[in-house]
Short mmCIF file of C-alpha atoms in Angstrom, two decimals:
data_model
loop_
_atom_site.label_atom_id
_atom_site.label_comp_id
_atom_site.label_asym_id
_atom_site.label_seq_id
_atom_site.Cartn_x
_atom_site.Cartn_y
_atom_site.Cartn_z
CA MET A 1 39.33 8.77 26.58
CA THR A 2 36.75 7.30 24.22
CA HIS A 3 38.87 6.46 21.16
CA ILE A 4 40.65 3.22 20.30
CA LEU A 5 43.76 3.06 18.11
CA ALA A 6 44.03 -0.07 15.98
CA ILE A 7 47.39 -1.05 14.52
CA ASP A 8 47.13 -3.26 11.43
CA GLN A 9 50.64 -4.34 10.49
CA GLY A 10 50.37 -6.14 7.14
CA THR A 11 52.56 -7.79 4.56
CA THR A 12 53.04 -4.76 2.33
CA SER A 13 52.14 -1.83 4.59
CA SER A 14 51.46 -0.72 8.14
CA ARG A 15 48.20 1.01 8.93
CA ALA A 16 46.73 2.76 11.92
CA ILE A 17 43.01 3.42 12.27
CA LEU A 18 41.41 5.51 14.99
CA PHE A 19 37.90 4.43 16.01
CA ASP A 20 35.50 6.50 18.10
CA LYS A 21 33.23 5.26 20.90
CA SER A 22 30.63 4.14 18.31
CA LEU A 23 33.21 2.00 16.46
CA LYS A 24 33.22 4.46 13.56
CA ILE A 25 36.47 5.25 11.75
CA VAL A 26 37.66 8.76 12.59
CA ALA A 27 40.99 8.79 10.76
CA SER A 28 43.55 6.45 9.28
CA ALA A 29 47.07 6.46 7.90
CA GLN A 30 49.09 3.93 5.95
CA GLU A 31 52.74 3.52 4.98
CA GLU A 32 54.12 0.95 2.56
CA PHE A 33 57.55 -0.61 3.01
CA PRO A 34 59.90 -2.56 0.72
CA GLN A 35 59.69 -6.29 0.08
CA ILE A 36 63.05 -8.05 0.06
CA TYR A 37 63.62 -11.08 -2.21
CA PRO A 38 67.18 -12.37 -1.63
CA HIS A 39 66.59 -15.60 -3.61
CA PRO A 40 63.69 -17.19 -5.51
CA GLY A 41 61.07 -18.24 -2.97
CA TRP A 42 62.59 -16.14 -0.18
CA VAL A 43 60.67 -13.13 1.19
CA GLU A 44 61.95 -10.82 3.93
CA HIS A 45 61.16 -7.53 5.64
CA ASP A 46 63.53 -5.22 7.47
CA PRO A 47 62.20 -5.19 11.09
CA ALA A 48 63.17 -1.51 11.29
CA ASP A 49 60.70 -0.83 8.48
CA LEU A 50 57.94 -2.69 10.32
CA TRP A 51 58.52 -0.55 13.39
CA SER A 52 59.07 2.83 11.72
CA THR A 53 56.02 2.54 9.46
CA THR A 54 53.88 1.39 12.39
CA ALA A 55 54.96 4.25 14.63
CA GLY A 56 54.68 6.75 11.79
CA SER A 57 51.20 5.68 10.73
CA CYS A 58 49.99 5.80 14.36
CA ARG A 59 51.20 9.36 14.80
CA ALA A 60 49.73 10.39 11.44
CA ALA A 61 46.31 8.91 12.19
CA ILE A 62 46.15 10.63 15.58
CA GLU A 63 47.21 13.93 14.02
CA ARG A 64 44.69 13.68 11.17
CA ALA A 65 41.92 13.10 13.69
CA GLY A 66 42.95 16.20 15.62
CA LYS A 67 43.42 14.06 18.71
CA SER A 68 46.23 13.22 21.10
CA GLY A 69 47.30 10.29 23.21
CA HIS A 70 45.06 11.62 25.98
CA ASP A 71 41.99 10.82 23.84
CA ILE A 72 42.96 7.17 23.36
CA ALA A 73 41.69 4.63 25.88
CA ALA A 74 43.60 1.65 24.49
CA ILE A 75 45.48 0.18 21.56
CA GLY A 76 44.60 -2.99 19.66
CA ILE A 77 47.11 -4.78 17.43
CA THR A 78 46.61 -7.12 14.52
CA ASN A 79 49.43 -8.39 12.35
CA GLN A 80 50.65 -10.52 9.49
CA ARG A 81 50.92 -14.01 10.89
CA GLU A 82 53.80 -16.52 10.89
CA THR A 83 56.37 -13.85 9.98
CA THR A 84 59.38 -14.48 12.22
CA VAL A 85 61.59 -11.97 14.01
CA VAL A 86 64.59 -12.73 16.26
CA TRP A 87 66.27 -9.94 18.20
CA ASP A 88 68.71 -9.28 21.03
CA ARG A 89 66.91 -8.76 24.35
CA HIS A 90 69.58 -6.29 25.52
CA THR A 91 70.09 -4.09 22.45
CA GLY A 92 66.82 -4.64 20.60
CA GLN A 93 68.75 -5.29 17.38
CA PRO A 94 67.37 -8.03 15.10
CA VAL A 95 69.90 -10.71 14.22
CA TYR A 96 68.39 -11.15 10.74
CA ASN A 97 65.61 -9.73 8.60
CA ALA A 98 62.04 -10.77 9.40
CA ILE A 99 61.29 -13.94 7.44
CA VAL A 100 57.83 -13.46 5.93
CA TRP A 101 54.99 -15.98 6.03
CA GLN A 102 55.26 -16.38 2.23
CA ASP A 103 58.89 -17.50 2.47
CA ARG A 104 59.63 -21.06 1.27
CA ARG A 105 63.29 -21.48 2.27
CA THR A 106 62.58 -24.26 4.76
CA ALA A 107 60.74 -26.48 2.27
CA ASP A 108 63.51 -29.12 2.30
CA LEU A 109 63.57 -29.18 6.10
CA CYS A 110 59.79 -29.63 6.22
CA ARG A 111 60.01 -32.42 3.66
CA ARG A 112 62.69 -34.20 5.69
CA LEU A 113 60.68 -33.92 8.90
CA LYS A 114 57.65 -35.36 7.08
CA ASP A 115 59.73 -38.23 5.69
CA GLU A 116 60.92 -38.95 9.22
CA GLY A 117 57.30 -39.28 10.33
CA HIS A 118 57.01 -36.19 12.56
CA GLU A 119 54.00 -34.55 10.92
CA VAL A 120 51.45 -36.69 12.76
CA MET A 121 52.75 -35.54 16.15
CA VAL A 122 53.07 -31.92 15.07
CA ALA A 123 49.56 -31.82 13.59
CA ALA A 124 48.03 -33.48 16.63
CA LYS A 125 49.45 -30.82 18.95
CA THR A 126 49.29 -27.68 16.81
CA GLY A 127 46.55 -28.34 14.25
CA LEU A 128 49.09 -27.33 11.57
CA LEU A 129 51.06 -29.12 8.89
CA LEU A 130 54.80 -29.28 8.36
CA ASP A 131 55.07 -26.45 5.87
CA PRO A 132 57.49 -23.52 5.42
CA TYR A 133 54.50 -21.22 5.94
CA PHE A 134 54.72 -21.45 9.73
CA SER A 135 57.16 -19.78 12.10
CA GLY A 136 58.85 -22.75 13.76
CA THR A 137 61.06 -23.87 10.89
CA LYS A 138 61.89 -20.24 10.05
CA LEU A 139 63.13 -19.78 13.62
CA LYS A 140 65.21 -22.93 13.36
CA TRP A 141 66.73 -21.65 10.11
CA VAL A 142 67.80 -18.40 11.80
CA LEU A 143 69.38 -20.26 14.72
CA ASP A 144 71.15 -22.71 12.43
CA THR A 145 72.28 -20.21 9.79
CA VAL A 146 73.05 -16.84 11.37
CA GLU A 147 76.57 -16.90 12.82
CA GLY A 148 76.52 -17.10 16.61
CA ALA A 149 72.71 -17.00 16.85
CA ARG A 150 72.26 -20.42 18.44
CA ALA A 151 74.87 -19.82 21.11
CA ARG A 152 73.34 -16.43 21.93
CA ALA A 153 69.87 -17.97 22.10
CA GLU A 154 71.04 -20.71 24.44
CA ARG A 155 72.60 -18.05 26.70
CA GLY A 156 69.21 -16.35 26.88
CA ASP A 157 70.28 -13.29 24.89
CA LEU A 158 67.85 -13.66 21.96
CA LEU A 159 64.07 -13.34 21.79
CA PHE A 160 61.66 -14.73 19.22
CA GLY A 161 58.36 -13.26 18.21
CA THR A 162 55.80 -12.94 15.50
CA VAL A 163 55.24 -9.34 14.42
CA ASP A 164 52.79 -8.56 17.23
CA THR A 165 55.39 -9.56 19.82
CA PHE A 166 58.10 -7.46 18.17
CA LEU A 167 55.83 -4.40 17.98
CA ILE A 168 54.70 -4.74 21.59
CA TRP A 169 58.34 -5.03 22.66
CA LYS A 170 59.14 -1.84 20.74
CA LEU A 171 56.03 0.03 21.90
CA THR A 172 56.75 -0.77 25.55
CA GLY A 173 60.44 0.08 25.29
CA GLY A 174 61.48 -3.54 25.70
CA ALA A 175 59.49 -4.01 28.90
CA VAL A 176 57.15 -6.76 27.69
CA HIS A 177 57.71 -9.98 25.72
CA VAL A 178 54.23 -11.37 25.03
CA THR A 179 51.89 -12.66 22.34
CA ASP A 180 48.29 -13.81 22.17
CA ALA A 181 46.87 -17.29 21.68
CA THR A 182 45.97 -16.76 18.01
CA ASN A 183 49.50 -15.75 17.02
CA ALA A 184 51.02 -18.48 19.18
CA ALA A 185 48.79 -20.99 17.40
CA ARG A 186 50.46 -20.12 14.07
CA THR A 187 54.05 -20.75 15.12
CA LEU A 188 54.09 -24.58 14.84
CA LEU A 189 55.35 -24.55 18.43
CA TYR A 190 52.12 -24.14 20.44
CA ASP A 191 49.88 -26.94 21.72
CA ILE A 192 46.41 -25.55 20.99
CA HIS A 193 44.75 -28.19 23.18
CA LYS A 194 46.85 -27.66 26.31
CA GLY A 195 47.32 -23.92 25.75
CA GLU A 196 51.09 -24.00 26.17
CA TRP A 197 54.33 -24.16 24.20
CA SER A 198 55.13 -27.73 23.19
CA THR A 199 58.34 -29.04 24.71
CA ASP A 200 58.28 -31.95 22.24
CA ILE A 201 58.21 -29.74 19.16
CA CYS A 202 60.77 -27.29 20.55
CA LYS A 203 63.04 -30.28 21.19
CA LEU A 204 62.44 -31.58 17.64
CA LEU A 205 63.39 -28.22 16.13
CA ASP A 206 66.13 -27.54 18.69
CA ILE A 207 64.58 -24.26 19.86
CA PRO A 208 65.44 -22.91 23.34
CA MET A 209 62.09 -22.31 25.05
CA GLY A 210 63.43 -19.25 26.86
CA MET A 211 63.15 -17.39 23.53
CA LEU A 212 59.37 -17.77 23.45
CA PRO A 213 56.97 -15.05 24.63
CA GLU A 214 54.30 -15.33 27.31
CA VAL A 215 50.91 -16.22 25.79
CA LYS A 216 47.78 -14.23 26.74
CA ASP A 217 44.11 -14.02 25.79
CA CYS A 218 43.18 -11.82 22.82
CA ALA A 219 41.70 -9.26 25.21
CA ALA A 220 44.19 -8.79 28.05
CA GLU A 221 46.86 -6.53 29.52
CA PHE A 222 49.78 -6.44 27.08
CA GLY A 223 51.67 -3.59 28.72
CA HIS A 224 51.76 0.20 28.18
CA THR A 225 53.40 2.22 25.44
CA ARG A 226 56.36 4.48 26.18
CA ALA A 227 55.08 7.91 27.19
CA ASP A 228 57.24 9.66 24.58
CA LEU A 229 55.56 7.90 21.65
CA PHE A 230 52.05 9.39 21.92
CA GLY A 231 52.25 11.86 24.78
CA ARG A 232 51.26 9.44 27.51
CA GLU A 233 51.44 5.75 28.37
CA ILE A 234 48.57 3.99 26.58
CA PRO A 235 47.54 0.44 27.51
CA ILE A 236 47.69 -2.26 24.84
CA LEU A 237 44.56 -4.31 25.54
CA GLY A 238 43.81 -6.32 22.42
CA VAL A 239 45.91 -8.52 20.12
CA ALA A 240 44.91 -11.00 17.43
CA ALA A 241 46.57 -12.33 14.29
CA ASP A 242 45.12 -10.72 11.20
CA GLN A 243 42.79 -13.48 10.02
CA GLN A 244 41.52 -14.14 13.51
CA ALA A 245 40.99 -10.41 14.03
CA ALA A 246 38.95 -10.37 10.81
CA THR A 247 36.87 -13.28 12.13
CA VAL A 248 36.17 -11.22 15.24
CA GLY A 249 35.51 -8.09 13.17
CA GLN A 250 33.00 -10.03 11.07
CA ALA A 251 31.27 -11.11 14.30
CA CYS A 252 31.61 -14.78 13.36
CA PHE A 253 30.95 -15.82 16.95
CA GLN A 254 28.58 -18.73 16.36
CA PRO A 255 29.72 -22.22 15.31
CA GLY A 256 29.21 -22.63 11.58
CA MET A 257 29.76 -18.99 10.65
CA MET A 258 32.36 -18.43 7.91
CA LYS A 259 34.42 -15.50 6.71
CA SER A 260 36.96 -15.05 3.96
CA THR A 261 39.49 -12.23 3.90
CA TYR A 262 41.09 -11.08 0.65
CA GLY A 263 44.38 -9.35 1.21
CA THR A 264 47.76 -10.40 -0.18
CA GLY A 265 46.53 -13.95 0.34
CA CYS A 266 43.05 -15.29 1.06
CA PHE A 267 42.10 -16.90 4.32
CA ALA A 268 38.78 -18.57 5.06
CA LEU A 269 37.86 -19.46 8.64
CA LEU A 270 34.95 -21.57 9.82
CA ASN A 271 34.02 -21.24 13.50
CA THR A 272 33.74 -24.71 15.08
CA GLY A 273 33.08 -23.50 18.63
CA ASP A 274 34.82 -25.16 21.55
CA THR A 275 35.58 -28.23 19.42
CA PRO A 276 38.91 -28.41 17.58
CA VAL A 277 37.99 -30.29 14.40
CA THR A 278 40.75 -32.45 12.93
CA SER A 279 40.86 -31.98 9.19
CA LYS A 280 40.82 -34.88 6.76
CA SER A 281 41.36 -32.49 3.86
CA ARG A 282 44.65 -30.91 4.90
CA LEU A 283 43.04 -27.79 6.26
CA LEU A 284 44.32 -26.27 9.48
CA THR A 285 42.83 -26.47 12.95
CA THR A 286 43.49 -23.21 14.72
CA ILE A 287 42.33 -20.87 17.47
CA ALA A 288 39.83 -18.32 16.16
CA TYR A 289 40.00 -16.22 19.34
CA GLN A 290 40.51 -16.71 23.07
CA ILE A 291 38.61 -14.65 25.62
CA ALA A 292 38.50 -15.13 29.40
CA GLY A 293 40.81 -18.12 29.10
CA LYS A 294 38.47 -20.02 26.76
CA PRO A 295 39.64 -20.77 23.22
CA THR A 296 37.19 -20.88 20.32
CA TYR A 297 38.46 -23.03 17.46
CA ALA A 298 38.22 -22.80 13.69
CA LEU A 299 39.00 -24.71 10.54
CA GLU A 300 41.12 -22.59 8.23
CA GLY A 301 42.08 -22.71 4.62
CA SER A 302 44.99 -20.52 3.50
CA ILE A 303 45.52 -19.31 -0.07
CA PHE A 304 48.90 -17.73 -0.62
CA ILE A 305 47.98 -15.55 -3.62
CA ALA A 306 44.80 -13.46 -3.77
CA GLY A 307 45.36 -9.69 -3.89
CA ALA A 308 48.95 -10.48 -4.84
CA VAL A 309 47.71 -11.69 -8.23
CA VAL A 310 46.41 -8.16 -8.89
CA GLN A 311 49.80 -6.78 -7.84
CA TRP A 312 51.30 -9.13 -10.45
CA LEU A 313 49.04 -7.67 -13.12
CA ARG A 314 50.24 -4.20 -12.06
CA ASP A 315 53.93 -4.74 -11.34
CA GLY A 316 54.74 -7.82 -13.40
CA LEU A 317 52.65 -7.57 -16.55
CA LYS A 318 52.10 -3.82 -16.18
CA ILE A 319 48.63 -4.02 -17.72
CA ILE A 320 47.02 -1.93 -14.95
CA ARG A 321 48.15 1.04 -12.89
CA GLU A 322 45.77 0.59 -9.98
CA ALA A 323 43.99 -2.45 -8.52
CA LYS A 324 40.54 -0.94 -9.11
CA GLU A 325 41.13 -1.08 -12.88
CA THR A 326 40.77 -4.88 -12.88
CA GLN A 327 36.98 -4.75 -12.69
CA ALA A 328 36.51 -2.71 -15.85
CA LEU A 329 39.26 -4.69 -17.60
CA ALA A 330 37.69 -8.04 -16.74
CA GLU A 331 34.39 -6.84 -18.16
CA THR A 332 36.09 -6.43 -21.57
CA ALA A 333 37.18 -10.09 -21.67
CA ASP A 334 35.93 -12.24 -24.54
CA PRO A 335 33.27 -14.55 -23.04
CA GLY A 336 34.19 -17.15 -25.63
CA GLN A 337 37.66 -17.64 -24.14
CA SER A 338 38.31 -19.82 -21.08
CA VAL A 339 41.66 -18.66 -19.79
CA ILE A 340 42.54 -20.16 -16.40
CA LEU A 341 45.34 -18.83 -14.21
CA VAL A 342 46.68 -20.98 -11.37
CA PRO A 343 48.59 -18.37 -9.33
CA ALA A 344 51.00 -20.71 -7.56
CA PHE A 345 53.72 -18.05 -7.52
CA THR A 346 54.95 -19.20 -4.10
CA GLY A 347 53.43 -22.68 -4.17
CA LEU A 348 49.89 -23.88 -3.56
CA GLY A 349 48.33 -23.57 -0.11
CA ALA A 350 45.30 -25.41 1.23
CA PRO A 351 44.06 -27.95 0.51
CA TYR A 352 47.00 -28.94 -1.72
CA TRP A 353 50.07 -27.81 0.27
CA ARG A 354 52.53 -28.00 -2.60
CA PRO A 355 55.32 -25.49 -1.92
CA ASP A 356 57.17 -26.73 -5.01
CA CYS A 357 54.45 -25.70 -7.48
CA ARG A 358 54.72 -22.58 -9.58
CA GLY A 359 52.11 -20.61 -11.49
CA ALA A 360 50.63 -21.65 -14.83
CA ILE A 361 48.18 -20.29 -17.41
CA PHE A 362 45.92 -22.47 -19.52
CA GLY A 363 43.61 -21.83 -22.47
CA LEU A 364 45.53 -19.02 -24.17
CA THR A 365 44.61 -18.09 -27.73
CA ARG A 366 46.07 -15.61 -30.20
CA ASN A 367 43.43 -13.15 -29.07
CA SER A 368 44.08 -13.45 -25.33
CA GLY A 369 44.98 -10.05 -23.93
CA PRO A 370 44.77 -7.83 -20.86
CA GLY A 371 41.03 -8.36 -20.39
CA GLU A 372 41.35 -12.13 -20.37
CA PHE A 373 44.32 -11.97 -17.99
CA ALA A 374 42.44 -9.70 -15.59
CA LYS A 375 39.35 -11.94 -15.70
CA ALA A 376 41.44 -15.08 -15.10
CA ALA A 377 43.27 -13.42 -12.20
CA LEU A 378 40.05 -12.43 -10.42
CA GLU A 379 38.44 -15.79 -11.11
CA SER A 380 41.43 -17.62 -9.62
CA VAL A 381 40.55 -16.18 -6.24
CA GLY A 382 36.98 -17.47 -6.46
CA TYR A 383 38.11 -20.91 -7.55
CA GLN A 384 40.61 -21.17 -4.71
CA THR A 385 37.96 -20.10 -2.21
CA ARG A 386 35.64 -22.84 -3.41
CA ASP A 387 38.48 -25.33 -2.92
CA LEU A 388 38.56 -24.30 0.73
CA LEU A 389 34.80 -24.41 1.27
CA GLU A 390 34.55 -27.85 -0.34
CA ALA A 391 37.24 -29.12 2.02
CA MET A 392 35.49 -27.60 5.04
CA ARG A 393 32.27 -29.40 4.18
CA VAL A 394 34.15 -32.68 4.01
CA ASP A 395 35.81 -32.07 7.38
CA TRP A 396 32.82 -30.91 9.41
CA ALA A 397 29.30 -32.11 8.69
CA ASN A 398 27.83 -29.01 10.35
CA ALA A 399 29.42 -26.85 7.65
CA ALA A 400 27.25 -28.38 4.92
CA GLY A 401 24.23 -26.33 5.98
CA GLN A 402 26.07 -23.02 6.13
CA SER A 403 25.17 -21.05 3.02
CA VAL A 404 26.47 -17.51 3.55
CA LEU A 405 30.07 -16.34 3.28
CA ARG A 406 31.09 -13.03 4.88
CA VAL A 407 33.91 -11.31 3.02
CA ASP A 408 36.34 -8.49 3.73
CA GLY A 409 39.76 -7.20 2.73
CA GLY A 410 40.82 -5.02 -0.17
CA MET A 411 39.66 -7.28 -3.00
CA SER A 412 36.18 -7.63 -1.49
CA ALA A 413 35.51 -4.08 -2.76
CA ASN A 414 35.68 -5.44 -6.32
CA ASP A 415 32.07 -6.11 -7.33
CA TRP A 416 33.05 -8.26 -10.32
CA ALA A 417 35.24 -10.54 -8.20
CA MET A 418 32.59 -10.90 -5.48
CA GLN A 419 29.86 -11.69 -8.00
CA PHE A 420 32.04 -14.41 -9.53
CA LEU A 421 32.78 -15.72 -6.03
CA SER A 422 29.05 -16.04 -5.34
CA ASP A 423 28.53 -17.67 -8.74
CA ILE A 424 31.25 -20.29 -8.30
CA ILE A 425 30.46 -21.26 -4.68
CA GLY A 426 26.73 -21.23 -5.36
CA ALA A 427 25.92 -19.25 -2.22
CA PRO A 428 25.31 -15.67 -1.08
CA VAL A 429 28.33 -13.51 -0.34
CA ASP A 430 27.83 -10.76 2.25
CA ARG A 431 30.04 -7.67 2.26
CA PRO A 432 29.85 -5.56 5.44
CA THR A 433 29.62 -1.81 5.70
CA VAL A 434 33.05 -1.75 7.35
CA LEU A 435 35.58 -3.46 5.09
CA GLU A 436 38.44 -2.83 7.53
CA THR A 437 37.28 -5.77 9.60
CA THR A 438 40.79 -6.80 10.61
CA ALA A 439 41.42 -3.47 12.30
CA LEU A 440 37.84 -3.43 13.56
CA GLY A 441 38.36 -6.77 15.30
CA ALA A 442 41.54 -5.56 17.00
CA ALA A 443 39.82 -2.33 18.02
CA TRP A 444 36.82 -4.15 19.49
CA LEU A 445 39.02 -6.51 21.51
CA ALA A 446 40.92 -3.59 23.03
CA GLY A 447 37.84 -1.42 23.47
CA MET A 448 35.83 -4.21 25.05
CA GLN A 449 38.66 -4.85 27.48
CA ALA A 450 38.83 -1.11 28.23
CA GLY A 451 35.10 -0.89 28.85
CA VAL A 452 34.53 1.43 25.88
CA TYR A 453 32.76 -1.07 23.60
CA PRO A 454 29.90 -3.54 24.19
CA ASP A 455 30.29 -7.24 24.91
CA MET A 456 30.31 -9.94 22.24
CA ALA A 457 26.52 -10.05 21.84
CA GLY A 458 26.27 -6.28 21.57
CA PHE A 459 29.06 -6.14 19.02
CA ALA A 460 27.43 -8.90 16.92
CA GLU A 461 24.19 -6.91 16.80
CA SER A 462 26.06 -3.92 15.40
CA TRP A 463 27.41 -5.85 12.38
CA ALA A 464 25.81 -4.42 9.22
CA ILE A 465 25.73 -5.58 5.62
CA GLN A 466 26.61 -3.24 2.77
CA ARG A 467 25.72 -5.59 -0.11
CA ARG A 468 24.74 -9.21 -0.71
CA PHE A 469 25.85 -10.95 -3.92
CA GLU A 470 23.58 -13.81 -5.08
CA PRO A 471 24.54 -16.56 -7.57
CA ARG A 472 23.54 -15.78 -11.15
CA ILE A 473 24.72 -18.86 -13.03
CA ASP A 474 23.12 -22.32 -13.21
CA GLU A 475 24.58 -25.42 -11.63
CA THR A 476 25.64 -26.93 -14.97
CA THR A 477 27.75 -23.87 -15.82
CA ARG A 478 29.14 -23.74 -12.29
CA ALA A 479 30.19 -27.41 -12.43
CA ARG A 480 31.77 -27.01 -15.87
CA LYS A 481 33.83 -24.03 -14.78
CA TYR A 482 34.98 -25.64 -11.54
CA ASP A 483 35.89 -28.90 -13.31
CA ALA A 484 38.09 -26.91 -15.69
CA TRP A 485 39.80 -25.27 -12.70
CA LYS A 486 40.48 -28.63 -11.05
CA THR A 487 41.94 -29.96 -14.29
CA ALA A 488 44.24 -26.93 -14.48
CA VAL A 489 45.38 -27.38 -10.88
CA ALA A 490 46.10 -31.07 -11.49
CA ALA A 491 48.15 -30.17 -14.56
CA THR A 492 50.07 -27.54 -12.59
CA MET A 493 50.93 -30.00 -9.84
CA SER A 494 52.13 -32.55 -12.39
CA MET A 495 54.75 -30.19 -13.85
#
């Protein structure tokens, strides 16, 4: 048993990737599932879709590799964070759809809690802000809104989990209700300093603590799968939330190392070691990973719309058929036009945290067309990343000397976007040979725990670069472009 199966359950699809003993990808499978938008600003998933696409992609990847469950030493799981699922512990039936991390329905509740002065306490314990992004207020909404849910929860009949917890519960046939420290740290309910669920915050949000899963290290025993799923019981030995798994997969193990992942959103993490740095710039303090009971902390900036802006070009404007077309389209843009897109489709994330904002486009002319829109969409991701890096340098003096950004995720394959990113941040951008770093991180955690893969130092040595992008524009041009972006953001927030 020398293979590791990594489950990467994302916002728009579920993937399974089989890695061999050398951490090379042997086979993969992916299944998309529907997005549900009941009201403006609301985003949901059917939990049955999360489970069926996960199970289906796992079986497909194993079959494509010509392997069986008997070849797999362990399973690692990584998942979309903050997405909230509540289900009956006896029947396994969800009481409501999964409320996705992008969902903004609890914005008024978060605003009221802020006005009442609770954010200082919440931030001090969790490292997070009072924002609809996180799981805690979503869970409260379910308990307060779904008929009978609160009474059932107080009787001990309902369980809460982020997607990792729900999948583990399904994989183990309802035998295990657990999560890992990185997912727990994104719920708004977990004290990242004490390493335990916060009784104060659960009391504030009126959440029965019996609903909450047991919290484990990222590399630990998370139970065994049902034998009927893959032909034998397979241990689940690694779990990490997607952005933390990408940090691990990028081997950002030393304080000061930074990575940025470009999926539906964009998430930049800066390793701060064993020191949880309190942000002055409205970034998040979070757990990057926890191994052998020791948490390693990070500063994080979260951008809600990155790859999703390309989906908008495809599905909304219908000016492309596939994401890869954006590079060639952007190259056709008129260099004399300065179109700026602020993609606040579901609000602005860090460092602004304005859930009420909506997207805006500036600088349109009569000649603005598909090329200019594609260029502005790709540039918006670079601008937002610089916002995060600027804030990190303000928050942590040690970050000022860090001059390389490691990137991954689907959009990192776009050479045009990565070159602009390097140009606008004024620093090298390193793209690894393995772009599936989220799955790679989950696989390494499980494989290391299983004794198949090397320790942290050995894994870091194996990290390899595919291409480095160096800045090509001068500082005057860089400053002019970024000033125009900041003016556009200010105008968007004033609307």
